[in-house]
Short mmCIF file of C-alpha atoms (C1' of nucleotides) in Angstrom, two decimals:
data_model
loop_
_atom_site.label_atom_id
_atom_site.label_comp_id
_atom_site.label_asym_id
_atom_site.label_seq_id
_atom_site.Cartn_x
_atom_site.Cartn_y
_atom_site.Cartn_z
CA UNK T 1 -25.87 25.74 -118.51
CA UNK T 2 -27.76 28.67 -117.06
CA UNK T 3 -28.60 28.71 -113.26
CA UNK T 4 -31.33 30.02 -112.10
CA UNK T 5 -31.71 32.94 -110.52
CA UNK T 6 -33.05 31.52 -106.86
CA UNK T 7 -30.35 28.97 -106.74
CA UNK T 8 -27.56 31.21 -107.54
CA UNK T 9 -28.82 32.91 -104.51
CA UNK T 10 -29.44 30.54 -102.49
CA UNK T 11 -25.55 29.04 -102.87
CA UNK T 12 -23.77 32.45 -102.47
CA UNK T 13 -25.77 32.97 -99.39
CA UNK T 14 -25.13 29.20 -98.56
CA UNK T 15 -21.16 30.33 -99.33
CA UNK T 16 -21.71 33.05 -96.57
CA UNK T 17 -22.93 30.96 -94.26
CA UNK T 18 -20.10 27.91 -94.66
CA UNK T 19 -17.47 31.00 -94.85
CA UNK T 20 -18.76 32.54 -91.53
CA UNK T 21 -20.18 35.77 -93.08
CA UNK T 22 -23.42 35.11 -91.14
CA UNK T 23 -22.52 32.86 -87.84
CA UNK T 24 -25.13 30.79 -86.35
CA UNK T 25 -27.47 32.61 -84.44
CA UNK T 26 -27.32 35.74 -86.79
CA UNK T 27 -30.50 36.89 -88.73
CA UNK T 28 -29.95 37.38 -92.48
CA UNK T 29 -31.01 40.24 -93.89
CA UNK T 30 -35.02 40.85 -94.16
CA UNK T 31 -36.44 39.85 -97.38
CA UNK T 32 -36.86 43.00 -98.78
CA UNK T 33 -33.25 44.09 -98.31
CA UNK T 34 -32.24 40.97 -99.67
CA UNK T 35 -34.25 41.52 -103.32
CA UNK T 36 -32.54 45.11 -103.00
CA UNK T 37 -28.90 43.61 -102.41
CA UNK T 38 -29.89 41.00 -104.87
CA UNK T 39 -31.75 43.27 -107.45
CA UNK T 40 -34.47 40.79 -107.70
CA UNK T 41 -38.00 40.11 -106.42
CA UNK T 42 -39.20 39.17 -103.30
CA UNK T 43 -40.65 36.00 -104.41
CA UNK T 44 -37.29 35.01 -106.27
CA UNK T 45 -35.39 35.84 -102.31
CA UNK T 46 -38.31 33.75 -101.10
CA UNK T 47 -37.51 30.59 -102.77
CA UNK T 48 -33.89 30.87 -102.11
CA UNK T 49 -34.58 31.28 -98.15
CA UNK T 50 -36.79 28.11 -98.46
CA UNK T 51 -34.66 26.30 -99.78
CA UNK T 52 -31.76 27.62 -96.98
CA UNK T 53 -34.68 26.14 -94.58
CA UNK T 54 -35.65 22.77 -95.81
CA UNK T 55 -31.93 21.98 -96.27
CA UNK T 56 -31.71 23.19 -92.61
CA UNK T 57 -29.62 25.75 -93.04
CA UNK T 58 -31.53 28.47 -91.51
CA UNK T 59 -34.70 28.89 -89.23
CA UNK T 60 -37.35 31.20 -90.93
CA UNK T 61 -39.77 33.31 -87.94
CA UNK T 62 -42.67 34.75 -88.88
CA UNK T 63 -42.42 38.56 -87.92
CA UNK T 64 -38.43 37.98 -86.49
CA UNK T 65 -36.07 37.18 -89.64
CA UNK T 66 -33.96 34.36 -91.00
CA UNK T 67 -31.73 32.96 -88.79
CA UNK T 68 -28.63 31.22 -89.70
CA UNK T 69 -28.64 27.35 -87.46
CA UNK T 70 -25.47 25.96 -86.39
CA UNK T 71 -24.07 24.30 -89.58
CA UNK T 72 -21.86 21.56 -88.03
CA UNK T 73 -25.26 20.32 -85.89
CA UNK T 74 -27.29 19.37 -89.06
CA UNK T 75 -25.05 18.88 -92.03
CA UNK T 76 -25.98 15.44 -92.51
CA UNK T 77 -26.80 13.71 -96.11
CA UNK T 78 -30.46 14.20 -96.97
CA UNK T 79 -31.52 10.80 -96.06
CA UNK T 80 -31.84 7.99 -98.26
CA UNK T 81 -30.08 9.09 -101.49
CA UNK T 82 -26.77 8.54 -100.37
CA UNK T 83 -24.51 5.53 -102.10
CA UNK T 84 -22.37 3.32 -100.60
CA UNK T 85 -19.26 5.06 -102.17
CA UNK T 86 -20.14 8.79 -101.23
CA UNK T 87 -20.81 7.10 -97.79
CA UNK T 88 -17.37 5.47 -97.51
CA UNK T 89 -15.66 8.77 -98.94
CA UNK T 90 -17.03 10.50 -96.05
CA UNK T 91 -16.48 8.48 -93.27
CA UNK T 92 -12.63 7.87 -94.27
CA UNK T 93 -12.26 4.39 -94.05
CA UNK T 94 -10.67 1.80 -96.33
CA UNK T 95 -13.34 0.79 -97.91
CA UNK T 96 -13.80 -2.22 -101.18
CA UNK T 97 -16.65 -3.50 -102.44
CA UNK T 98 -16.66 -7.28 -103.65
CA UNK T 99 -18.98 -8.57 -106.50
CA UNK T 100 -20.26 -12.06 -105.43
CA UNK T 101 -22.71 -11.95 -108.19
CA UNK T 102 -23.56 -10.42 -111.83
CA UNK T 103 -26.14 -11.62 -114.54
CA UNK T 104 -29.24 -11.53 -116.44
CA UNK T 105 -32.23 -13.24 -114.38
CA UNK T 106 -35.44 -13.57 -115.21
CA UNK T 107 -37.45 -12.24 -112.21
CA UNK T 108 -38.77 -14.85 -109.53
CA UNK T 109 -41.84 -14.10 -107.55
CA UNK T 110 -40.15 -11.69 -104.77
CA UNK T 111 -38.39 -9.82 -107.53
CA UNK T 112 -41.60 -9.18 -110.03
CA UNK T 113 -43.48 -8.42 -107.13
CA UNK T 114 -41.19 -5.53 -105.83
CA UNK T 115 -39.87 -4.41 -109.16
CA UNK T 116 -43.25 -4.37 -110.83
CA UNK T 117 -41.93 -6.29 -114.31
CA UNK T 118 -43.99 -8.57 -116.28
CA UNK T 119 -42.60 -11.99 -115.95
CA UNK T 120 -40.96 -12.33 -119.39
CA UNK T 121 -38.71 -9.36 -118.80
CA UNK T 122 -35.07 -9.53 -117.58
CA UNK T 123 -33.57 -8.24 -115.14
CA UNK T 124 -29.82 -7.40 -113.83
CA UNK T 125 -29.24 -9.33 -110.31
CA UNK T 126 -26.20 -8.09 -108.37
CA UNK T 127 -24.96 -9.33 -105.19
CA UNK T 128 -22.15 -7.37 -103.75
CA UNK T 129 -20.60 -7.30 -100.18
CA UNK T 130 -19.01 -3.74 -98.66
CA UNK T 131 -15.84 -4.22 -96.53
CA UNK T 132 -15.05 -1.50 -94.43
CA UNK T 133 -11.56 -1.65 -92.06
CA UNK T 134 -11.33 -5.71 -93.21
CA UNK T 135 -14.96 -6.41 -92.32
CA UNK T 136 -17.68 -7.45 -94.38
CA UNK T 137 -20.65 -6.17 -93.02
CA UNK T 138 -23.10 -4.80 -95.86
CA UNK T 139 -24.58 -7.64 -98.28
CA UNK T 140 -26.14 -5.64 -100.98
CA UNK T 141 -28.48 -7.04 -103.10
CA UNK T 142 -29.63 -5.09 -106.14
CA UNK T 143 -32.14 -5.67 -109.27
CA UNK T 144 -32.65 -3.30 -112.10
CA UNK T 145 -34.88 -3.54 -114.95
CA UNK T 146 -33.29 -4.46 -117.93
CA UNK T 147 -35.25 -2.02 -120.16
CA UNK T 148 -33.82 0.80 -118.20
CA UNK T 149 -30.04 -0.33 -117.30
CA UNK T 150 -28.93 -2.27 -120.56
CA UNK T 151 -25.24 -2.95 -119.62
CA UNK T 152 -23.68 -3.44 -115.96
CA UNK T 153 -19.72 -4.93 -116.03
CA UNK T 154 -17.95 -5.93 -112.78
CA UNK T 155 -16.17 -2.44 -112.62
CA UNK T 156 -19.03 -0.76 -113.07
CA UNK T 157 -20.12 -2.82 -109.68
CA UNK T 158 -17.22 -2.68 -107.75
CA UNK T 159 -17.01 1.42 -108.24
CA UNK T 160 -20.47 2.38 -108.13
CA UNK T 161 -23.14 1.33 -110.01
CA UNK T 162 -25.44 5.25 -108.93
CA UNK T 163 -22.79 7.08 -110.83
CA UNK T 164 -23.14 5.32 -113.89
CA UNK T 165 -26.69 5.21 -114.01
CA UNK T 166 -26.86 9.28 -113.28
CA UNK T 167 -23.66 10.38 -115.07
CA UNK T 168 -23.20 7.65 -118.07
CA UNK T 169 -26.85 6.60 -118.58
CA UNK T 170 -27.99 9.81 -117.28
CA UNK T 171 -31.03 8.77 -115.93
CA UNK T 172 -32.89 11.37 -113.37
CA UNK T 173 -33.60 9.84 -110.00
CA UNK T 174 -36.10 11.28 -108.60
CA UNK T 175 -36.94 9.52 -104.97
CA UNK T 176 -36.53 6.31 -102.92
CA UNK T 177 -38.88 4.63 -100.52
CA UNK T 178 -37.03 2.64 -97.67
CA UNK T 179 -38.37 0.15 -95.07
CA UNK T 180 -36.25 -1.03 -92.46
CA UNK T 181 -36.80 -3.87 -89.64
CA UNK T 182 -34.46 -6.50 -88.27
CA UNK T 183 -34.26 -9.90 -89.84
CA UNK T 184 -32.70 -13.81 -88.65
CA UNK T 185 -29.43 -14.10 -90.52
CA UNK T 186 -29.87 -16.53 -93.95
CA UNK T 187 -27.32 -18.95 -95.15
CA UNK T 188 -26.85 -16.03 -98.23
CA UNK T 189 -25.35 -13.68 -94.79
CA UNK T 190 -23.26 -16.13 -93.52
CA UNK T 191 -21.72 -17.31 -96.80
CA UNK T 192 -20.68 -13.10 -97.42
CA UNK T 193 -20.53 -11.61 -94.64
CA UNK T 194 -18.51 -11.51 -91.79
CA UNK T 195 -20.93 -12.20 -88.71
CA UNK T 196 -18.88 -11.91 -86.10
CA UNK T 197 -21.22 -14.26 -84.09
CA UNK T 198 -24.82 -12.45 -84.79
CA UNK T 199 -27.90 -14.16 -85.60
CA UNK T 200 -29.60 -10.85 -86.94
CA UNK T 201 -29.21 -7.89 -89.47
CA UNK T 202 -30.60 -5.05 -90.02
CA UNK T 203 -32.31 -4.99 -93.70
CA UNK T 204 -32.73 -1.78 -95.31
CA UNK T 205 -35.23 -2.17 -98.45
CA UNK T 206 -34.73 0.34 -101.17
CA UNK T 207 -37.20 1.10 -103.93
CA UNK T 208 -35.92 3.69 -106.55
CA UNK T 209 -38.24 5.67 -108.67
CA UNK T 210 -37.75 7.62 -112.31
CA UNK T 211 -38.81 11.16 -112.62
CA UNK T 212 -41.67 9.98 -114.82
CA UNK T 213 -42.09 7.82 -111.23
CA UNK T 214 -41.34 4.61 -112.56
CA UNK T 215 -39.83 2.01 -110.46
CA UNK T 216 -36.72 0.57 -111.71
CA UNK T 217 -34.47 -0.58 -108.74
CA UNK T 218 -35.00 -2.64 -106.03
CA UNK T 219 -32.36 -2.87 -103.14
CA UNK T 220 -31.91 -4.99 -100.09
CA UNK T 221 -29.14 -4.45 -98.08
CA UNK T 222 -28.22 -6.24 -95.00
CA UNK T 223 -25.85 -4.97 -92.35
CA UNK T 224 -24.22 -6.70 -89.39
CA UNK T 225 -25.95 -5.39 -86.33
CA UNK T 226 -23.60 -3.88 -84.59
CA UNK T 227 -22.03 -1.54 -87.71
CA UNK T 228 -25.71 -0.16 -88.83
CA UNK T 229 -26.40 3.09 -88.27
CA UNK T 230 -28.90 5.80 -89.82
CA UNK T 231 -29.14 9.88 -89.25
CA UNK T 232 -32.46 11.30 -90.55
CA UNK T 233 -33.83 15.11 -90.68
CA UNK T 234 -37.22 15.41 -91.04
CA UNK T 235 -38.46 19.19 -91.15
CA UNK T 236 -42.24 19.79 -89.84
CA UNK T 237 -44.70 20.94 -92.40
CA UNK T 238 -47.52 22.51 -90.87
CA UNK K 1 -59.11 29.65 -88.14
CA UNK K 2 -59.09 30.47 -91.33
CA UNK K 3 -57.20 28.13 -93.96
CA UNK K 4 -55.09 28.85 -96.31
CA UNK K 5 -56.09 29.11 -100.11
CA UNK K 6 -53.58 26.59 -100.89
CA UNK K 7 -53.64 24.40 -98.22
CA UNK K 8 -57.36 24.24 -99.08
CA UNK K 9 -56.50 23.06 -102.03
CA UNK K 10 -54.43 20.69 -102.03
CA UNK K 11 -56.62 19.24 -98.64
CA UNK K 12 -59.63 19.11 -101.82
CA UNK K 13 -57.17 17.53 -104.71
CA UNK K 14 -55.87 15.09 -102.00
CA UNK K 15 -59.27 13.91 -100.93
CA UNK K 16 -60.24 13.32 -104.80
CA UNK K 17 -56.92 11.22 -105.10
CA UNK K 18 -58.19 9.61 -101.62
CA UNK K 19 -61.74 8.93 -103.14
CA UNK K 20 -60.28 7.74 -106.48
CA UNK K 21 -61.72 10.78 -108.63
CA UNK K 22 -57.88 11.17 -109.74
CA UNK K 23 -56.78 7.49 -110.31
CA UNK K 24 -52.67 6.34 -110.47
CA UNK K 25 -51.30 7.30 -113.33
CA UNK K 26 -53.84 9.96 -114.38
CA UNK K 27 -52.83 13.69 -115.02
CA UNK K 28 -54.44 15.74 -112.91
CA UNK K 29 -55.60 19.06 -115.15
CA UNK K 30 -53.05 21.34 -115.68
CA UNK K 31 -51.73 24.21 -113.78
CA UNK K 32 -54.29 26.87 -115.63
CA UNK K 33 -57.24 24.55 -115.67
CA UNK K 34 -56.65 24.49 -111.98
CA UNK K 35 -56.38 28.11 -111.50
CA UNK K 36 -59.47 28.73 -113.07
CA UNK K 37 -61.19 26.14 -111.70
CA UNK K 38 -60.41 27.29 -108.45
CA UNK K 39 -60.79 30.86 -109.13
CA UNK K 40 -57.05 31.70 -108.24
CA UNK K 41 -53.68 32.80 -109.67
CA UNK K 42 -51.56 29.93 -110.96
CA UNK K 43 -48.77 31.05 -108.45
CA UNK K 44 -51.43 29.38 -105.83
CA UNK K 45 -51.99 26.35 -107.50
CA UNK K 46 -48.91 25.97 -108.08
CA UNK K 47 -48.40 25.68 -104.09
CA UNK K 48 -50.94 22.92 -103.58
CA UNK K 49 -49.15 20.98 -106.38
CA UNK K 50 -45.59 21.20 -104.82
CA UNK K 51 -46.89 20.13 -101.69
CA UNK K 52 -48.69 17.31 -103.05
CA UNK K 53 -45.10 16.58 -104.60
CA UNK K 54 -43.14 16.76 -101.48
CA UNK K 55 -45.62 14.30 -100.05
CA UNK K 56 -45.67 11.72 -102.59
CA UNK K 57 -49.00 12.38 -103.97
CA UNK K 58 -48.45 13.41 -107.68
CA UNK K 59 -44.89 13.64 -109.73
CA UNK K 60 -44.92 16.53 -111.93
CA UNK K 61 -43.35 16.58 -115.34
CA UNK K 62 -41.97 19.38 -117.16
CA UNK K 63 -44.03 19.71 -120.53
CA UNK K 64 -46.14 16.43 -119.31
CA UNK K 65 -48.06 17.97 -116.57
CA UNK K 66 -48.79 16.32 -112.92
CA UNK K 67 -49.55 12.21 -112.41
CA UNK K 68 -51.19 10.91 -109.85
CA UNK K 69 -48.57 8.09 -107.93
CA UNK K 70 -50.33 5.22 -106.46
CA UNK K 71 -51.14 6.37 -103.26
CA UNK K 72 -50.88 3.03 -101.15
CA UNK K 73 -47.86 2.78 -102.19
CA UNK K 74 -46.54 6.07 -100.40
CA UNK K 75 -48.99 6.70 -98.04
CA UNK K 76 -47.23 6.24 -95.19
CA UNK K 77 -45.84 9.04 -91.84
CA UNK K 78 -43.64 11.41 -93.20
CA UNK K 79 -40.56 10.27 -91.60
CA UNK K 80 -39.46 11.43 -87.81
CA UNK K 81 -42.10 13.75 -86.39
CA UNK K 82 -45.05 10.96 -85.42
CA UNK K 83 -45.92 10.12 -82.16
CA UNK K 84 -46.80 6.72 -80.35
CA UNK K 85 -50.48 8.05 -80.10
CA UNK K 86 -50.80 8.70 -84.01
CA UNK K 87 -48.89 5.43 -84.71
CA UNK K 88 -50.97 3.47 -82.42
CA UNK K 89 -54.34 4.69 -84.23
CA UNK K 90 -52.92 4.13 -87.50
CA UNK K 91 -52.11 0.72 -87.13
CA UNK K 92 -55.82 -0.10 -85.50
CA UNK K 93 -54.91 -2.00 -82.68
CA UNK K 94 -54.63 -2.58 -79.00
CA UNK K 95 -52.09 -0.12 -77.22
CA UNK K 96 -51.37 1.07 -73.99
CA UNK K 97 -48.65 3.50 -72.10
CA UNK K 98 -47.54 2.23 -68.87
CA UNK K 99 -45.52 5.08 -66.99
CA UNK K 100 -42.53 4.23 -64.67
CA UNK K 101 -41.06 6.93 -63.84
CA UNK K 102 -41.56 10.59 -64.03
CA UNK K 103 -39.62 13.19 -62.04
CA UNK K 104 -37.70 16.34 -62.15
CA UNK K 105 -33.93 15.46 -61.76
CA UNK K 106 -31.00 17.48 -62.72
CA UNK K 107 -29.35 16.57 -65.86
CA UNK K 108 -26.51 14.05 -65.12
CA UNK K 109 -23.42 14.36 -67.90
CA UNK K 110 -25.24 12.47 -70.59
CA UNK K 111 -28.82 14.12 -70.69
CA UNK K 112 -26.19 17.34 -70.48
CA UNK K 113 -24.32 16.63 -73.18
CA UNK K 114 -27.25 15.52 -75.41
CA UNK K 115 -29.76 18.38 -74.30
CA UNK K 116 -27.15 21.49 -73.65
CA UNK K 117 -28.92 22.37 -70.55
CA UNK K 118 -26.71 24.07 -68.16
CA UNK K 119 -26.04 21.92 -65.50
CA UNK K 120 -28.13 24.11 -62.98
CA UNK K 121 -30.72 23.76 -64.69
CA UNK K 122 -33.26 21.00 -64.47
CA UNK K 123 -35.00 18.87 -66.58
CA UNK K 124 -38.15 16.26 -66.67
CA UNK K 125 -37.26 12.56 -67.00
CA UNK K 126 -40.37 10.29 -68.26
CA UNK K 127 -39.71 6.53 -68.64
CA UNK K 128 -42.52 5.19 -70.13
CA UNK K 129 -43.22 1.92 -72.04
CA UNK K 130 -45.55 0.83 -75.03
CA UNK K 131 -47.60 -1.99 -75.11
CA UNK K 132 -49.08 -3.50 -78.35
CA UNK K 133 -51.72 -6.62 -78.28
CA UNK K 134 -50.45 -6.99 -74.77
CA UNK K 135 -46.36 -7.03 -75.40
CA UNK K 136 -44.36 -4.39 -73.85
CA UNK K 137 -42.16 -4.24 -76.59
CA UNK K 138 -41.23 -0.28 -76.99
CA UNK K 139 -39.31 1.79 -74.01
CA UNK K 140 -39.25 5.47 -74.27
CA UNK K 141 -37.44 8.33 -72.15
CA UNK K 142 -38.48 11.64 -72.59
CA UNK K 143 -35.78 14.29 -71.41
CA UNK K 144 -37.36 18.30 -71.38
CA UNK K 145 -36.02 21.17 -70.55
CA UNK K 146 -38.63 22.46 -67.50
CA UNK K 147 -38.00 25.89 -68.90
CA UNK K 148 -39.98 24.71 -71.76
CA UNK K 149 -42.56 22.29 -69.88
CA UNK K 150 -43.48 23.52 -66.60
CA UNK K 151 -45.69 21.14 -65.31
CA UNK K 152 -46.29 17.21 -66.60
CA UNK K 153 -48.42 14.50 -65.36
CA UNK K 154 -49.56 11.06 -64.95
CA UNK K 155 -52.06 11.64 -66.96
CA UNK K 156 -50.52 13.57 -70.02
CA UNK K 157 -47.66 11.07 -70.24
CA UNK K 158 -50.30 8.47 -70.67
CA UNK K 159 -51.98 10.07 -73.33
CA UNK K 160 -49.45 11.79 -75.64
CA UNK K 161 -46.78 14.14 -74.56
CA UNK K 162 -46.86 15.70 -77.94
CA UNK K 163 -50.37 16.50 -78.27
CA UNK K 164 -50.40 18.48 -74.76
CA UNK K 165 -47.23 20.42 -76.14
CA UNK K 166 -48.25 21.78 -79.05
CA UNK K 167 -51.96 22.46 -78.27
CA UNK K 168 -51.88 23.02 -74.52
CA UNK K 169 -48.30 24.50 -74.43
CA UNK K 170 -48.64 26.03 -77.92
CA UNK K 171 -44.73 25.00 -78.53
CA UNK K 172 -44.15 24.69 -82.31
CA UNK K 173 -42.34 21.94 -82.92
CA UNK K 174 -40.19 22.38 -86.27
CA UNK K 175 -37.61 20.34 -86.43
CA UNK K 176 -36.11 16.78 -85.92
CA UNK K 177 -32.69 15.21 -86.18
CA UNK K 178 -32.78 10.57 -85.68
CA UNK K 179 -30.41 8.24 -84.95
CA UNK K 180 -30.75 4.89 -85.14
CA UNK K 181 -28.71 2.15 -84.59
CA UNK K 182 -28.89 -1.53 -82.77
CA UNK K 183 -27.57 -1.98 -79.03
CA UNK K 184 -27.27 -4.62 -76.25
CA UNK K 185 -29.91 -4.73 -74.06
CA UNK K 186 -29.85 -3.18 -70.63
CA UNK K 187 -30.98 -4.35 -67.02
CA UNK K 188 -33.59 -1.18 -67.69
CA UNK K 189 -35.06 -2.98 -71.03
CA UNK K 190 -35.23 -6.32 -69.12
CA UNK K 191 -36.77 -4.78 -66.53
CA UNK K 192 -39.88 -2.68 -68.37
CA UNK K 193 -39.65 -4.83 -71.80
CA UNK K 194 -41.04 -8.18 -72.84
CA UNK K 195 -37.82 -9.12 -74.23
CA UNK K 196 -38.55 -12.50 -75.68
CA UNK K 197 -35.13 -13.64 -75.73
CA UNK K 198 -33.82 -10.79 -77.39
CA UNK K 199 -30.36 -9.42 -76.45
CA UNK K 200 -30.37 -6.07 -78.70
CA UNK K 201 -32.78 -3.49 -79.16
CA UNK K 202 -32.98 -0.83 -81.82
CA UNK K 203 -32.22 2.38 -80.75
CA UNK K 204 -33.77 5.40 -81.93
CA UNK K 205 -32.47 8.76 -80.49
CA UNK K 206 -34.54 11.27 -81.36
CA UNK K 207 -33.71 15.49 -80.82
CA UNK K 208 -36.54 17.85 -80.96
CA UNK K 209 -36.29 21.22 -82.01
CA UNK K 210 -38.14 24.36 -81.41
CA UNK K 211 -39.84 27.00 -84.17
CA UNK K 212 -36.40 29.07 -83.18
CA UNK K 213 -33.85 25.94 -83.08
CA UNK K 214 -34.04 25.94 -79.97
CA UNK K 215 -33.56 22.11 -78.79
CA UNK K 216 -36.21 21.31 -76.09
CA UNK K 217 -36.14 17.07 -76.24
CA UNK K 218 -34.30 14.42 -76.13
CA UNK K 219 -35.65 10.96 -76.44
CA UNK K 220 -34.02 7.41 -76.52
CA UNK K 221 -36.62 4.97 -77.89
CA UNK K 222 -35.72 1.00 -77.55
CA UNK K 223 -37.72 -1.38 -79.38
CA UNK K 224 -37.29 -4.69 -79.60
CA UNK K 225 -35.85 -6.48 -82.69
CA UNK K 226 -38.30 -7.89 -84.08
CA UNK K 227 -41.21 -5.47 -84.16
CA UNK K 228 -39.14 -2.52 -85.22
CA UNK K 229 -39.95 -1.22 -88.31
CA UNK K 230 -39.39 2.32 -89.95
CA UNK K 231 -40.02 3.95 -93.41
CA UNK K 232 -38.72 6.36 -95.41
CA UNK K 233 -39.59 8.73 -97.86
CA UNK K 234 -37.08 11.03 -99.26
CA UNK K 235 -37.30 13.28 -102.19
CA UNK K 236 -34.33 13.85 -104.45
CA UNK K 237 -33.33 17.77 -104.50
CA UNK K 238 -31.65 18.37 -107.88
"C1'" DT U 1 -46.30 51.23 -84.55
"C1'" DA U 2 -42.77 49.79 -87.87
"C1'" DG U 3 -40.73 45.83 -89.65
"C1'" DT U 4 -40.83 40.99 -90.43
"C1'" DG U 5 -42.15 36.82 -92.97
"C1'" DG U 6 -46.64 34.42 -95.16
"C1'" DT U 7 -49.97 34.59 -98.70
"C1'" DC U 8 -51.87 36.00 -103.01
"C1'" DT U 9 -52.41 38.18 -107.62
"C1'" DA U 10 -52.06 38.90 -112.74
"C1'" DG U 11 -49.31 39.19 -115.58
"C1'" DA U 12 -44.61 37.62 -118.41
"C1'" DC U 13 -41.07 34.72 -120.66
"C1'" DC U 14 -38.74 30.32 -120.86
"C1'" DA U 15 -37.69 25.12 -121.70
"C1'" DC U 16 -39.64 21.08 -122.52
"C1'" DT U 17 -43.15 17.69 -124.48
"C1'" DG U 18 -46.00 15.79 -127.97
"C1'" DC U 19 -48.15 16.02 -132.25
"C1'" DC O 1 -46.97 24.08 -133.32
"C1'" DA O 2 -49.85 24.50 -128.92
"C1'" DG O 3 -49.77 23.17 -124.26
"C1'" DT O 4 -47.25 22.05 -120.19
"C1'" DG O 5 -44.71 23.13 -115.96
"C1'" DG O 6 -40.54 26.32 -114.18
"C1'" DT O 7 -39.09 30.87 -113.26
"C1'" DC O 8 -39.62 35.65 -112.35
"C1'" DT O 9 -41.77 40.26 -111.48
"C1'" DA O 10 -43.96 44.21 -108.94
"C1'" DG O 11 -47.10 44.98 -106.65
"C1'" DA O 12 -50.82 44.02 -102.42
"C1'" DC O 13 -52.70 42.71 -97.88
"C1'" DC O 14 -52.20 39.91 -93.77
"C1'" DA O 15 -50.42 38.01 -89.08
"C1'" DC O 16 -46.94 38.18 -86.14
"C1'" DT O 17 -43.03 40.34 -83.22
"C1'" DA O 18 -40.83 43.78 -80.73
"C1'" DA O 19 -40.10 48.34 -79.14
#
DNA sequence: TAGTGGTCTAGACCACTGC
DNA sequence: CAGTGGTCTAGACCACTAA
């Protein structure tokens, strides 16, 4: 597997950065040292920088330079894309998930209205709580088209069901909607989660898209009030 | 003010996806069509296209070419970086900004801590809430650095904040980091919110950043429960 | 004024798609 | 196979910043 050209540059100057080559608050070389170091066009230094910037890594000024931001400030996952197991890996918790529910369904109004599937299709249901430190507090309840996701076992649940659709099934996922708001606590909540007393959640809805931008997951997750919590980056595109 | 060549571009394909000469799930023409078309080197086109990409517009397929997405699906604020004003138009109805306090104060541990302002230095404190049909049911304060904002009124706070820094002050905004998560309500929110009963608000913190990282704003936004909403639109980065 | 990043051009070759 | 988007090049001119 080949890399290309721009993205080898952009991680060994990403490598410089993490390794404290070029501290925050430095300016990176100009551009057109760079293609010299680099022996490569402008353009080609270009995209790597870009990239540097959107992943907010560095601050392009127009007329000034590149310069490198404070790493430990915004190195935060892209939000959105982020499963519950990377999640849990990072925060260093005992973490488990538990799978309430597996099968075959075919879709009810809510579901063929989100998922987009003609009525006669199937498709997976799972219903899985996350227990972090003891506590239940994340009902997850997921929906996949059948066409796209032709197998799902109970391990495949309970480990994580993103890594098996990118690295077994090797489909490409390409991006995710999400809609939050706070909703009144159903019987389905207090049967799996642990409440501790609320009468609300938080529901995050996700909807997953193809890279031929077809829809083919549907997520709602529901987390105990008090344990939600969401970082976002958003860069300004003038 | 001249525009771009791209941005003028992809402002003419959007408005043809707007008006419905591109429908969902056509292909736009490809990349060389475009470039003569427009009279300009692929490299340009290809500009306007990426941008469309990163904004939900079209998906682009290697070998394929570019399809249209179904725009009402997506069309919604790029995440972070919209203000009450903007919201308040988009959503077409009644809203109002009532002002409480406003004041030049120096920064007490936590507005130090959150905006790094030496503690010498002072900053502007706005407390303002939003009304909707009539319902006080959003409380925002503003934190500044005065080095950055000089002078704020009645009058600007009422309006928008944001449009009076970037076209009066000519600040570029670039940046912004969010956290959210849900809290229990304080003798502030009963005291400038129509709570309805409600004992948590959402919290969203909100840093601002400056064309040359500098941070310039910190705001704490409280909404109540249940007319919080937020969406999210996030692109995977292979 | 010299140097920076932002835009733009007119080519080129590649990997992938569909027929 | 022809056509698509992805990468890359070696130039050019521009707007902005700082000395």
């Amino acid at each position: 597997m080949k890399e290309n050209k721009f993205l080898a540059i952009y991680n060994d100057l990403l490598l410089q950065i993490r390794k404290g080559t070029f501290q925050p608050n430095d300016k990176l070389p100009s551009e057109n040292e760079l293609s010299q170091q680099y022996q490569t066009s402008r353009e080609t230094i270009r995209k790597a920088l870009n990239l540097l910037s959107e992943h907010g890594y560095i601050q392009k000024i127009k007329g000034k330079g590149s310069i490198v931001l404070d790493v430990g400030k915004y190195d935060f996952p892209v939000s959105g894309l982020v499963s519950f197991k990377e999640l849990a890996q990072k925060m260093r918790k005992p973490a488990r998930t538990i799978v309430h529910e597996l099968e075959i369904v075919k879709p009810d109004e809510y579901i063929r209205k989100h998922l987009s599937v003609p009525n006669k299709d199937e498709v997976w249901k799972v219903i899985r709580s996350r227990e972090i430190e003891g506590e239940k507090i994340i009902l997850d309840k997921d929906f996949f088209h059948r066409k796209f996701v032709p197998l799902l076992t109970r391990d495949i649940c309970e480990d994580s069901i993103y890594e098996y659709i990118e690295k077994e099934l090797k489909l490409k996922i390409s991006f995710a909607k999400k809609e939050m708001f706070v909703d009144q606590v159903t019987d389905e909540d207090r049967k799996y989660l642990d409440l501790n007393g609320y009468e609300h959640v938080v529901v995050v809805k996700n909807f997953v898209y193809l890279e031929d931008a077809s829809l083919f997951q549907f997520t709602e997750s529901r987390h105990r009030l008090d344990k939600f919590r969401f970082v976002d980056f958003a860069r300004r595109t003038h």
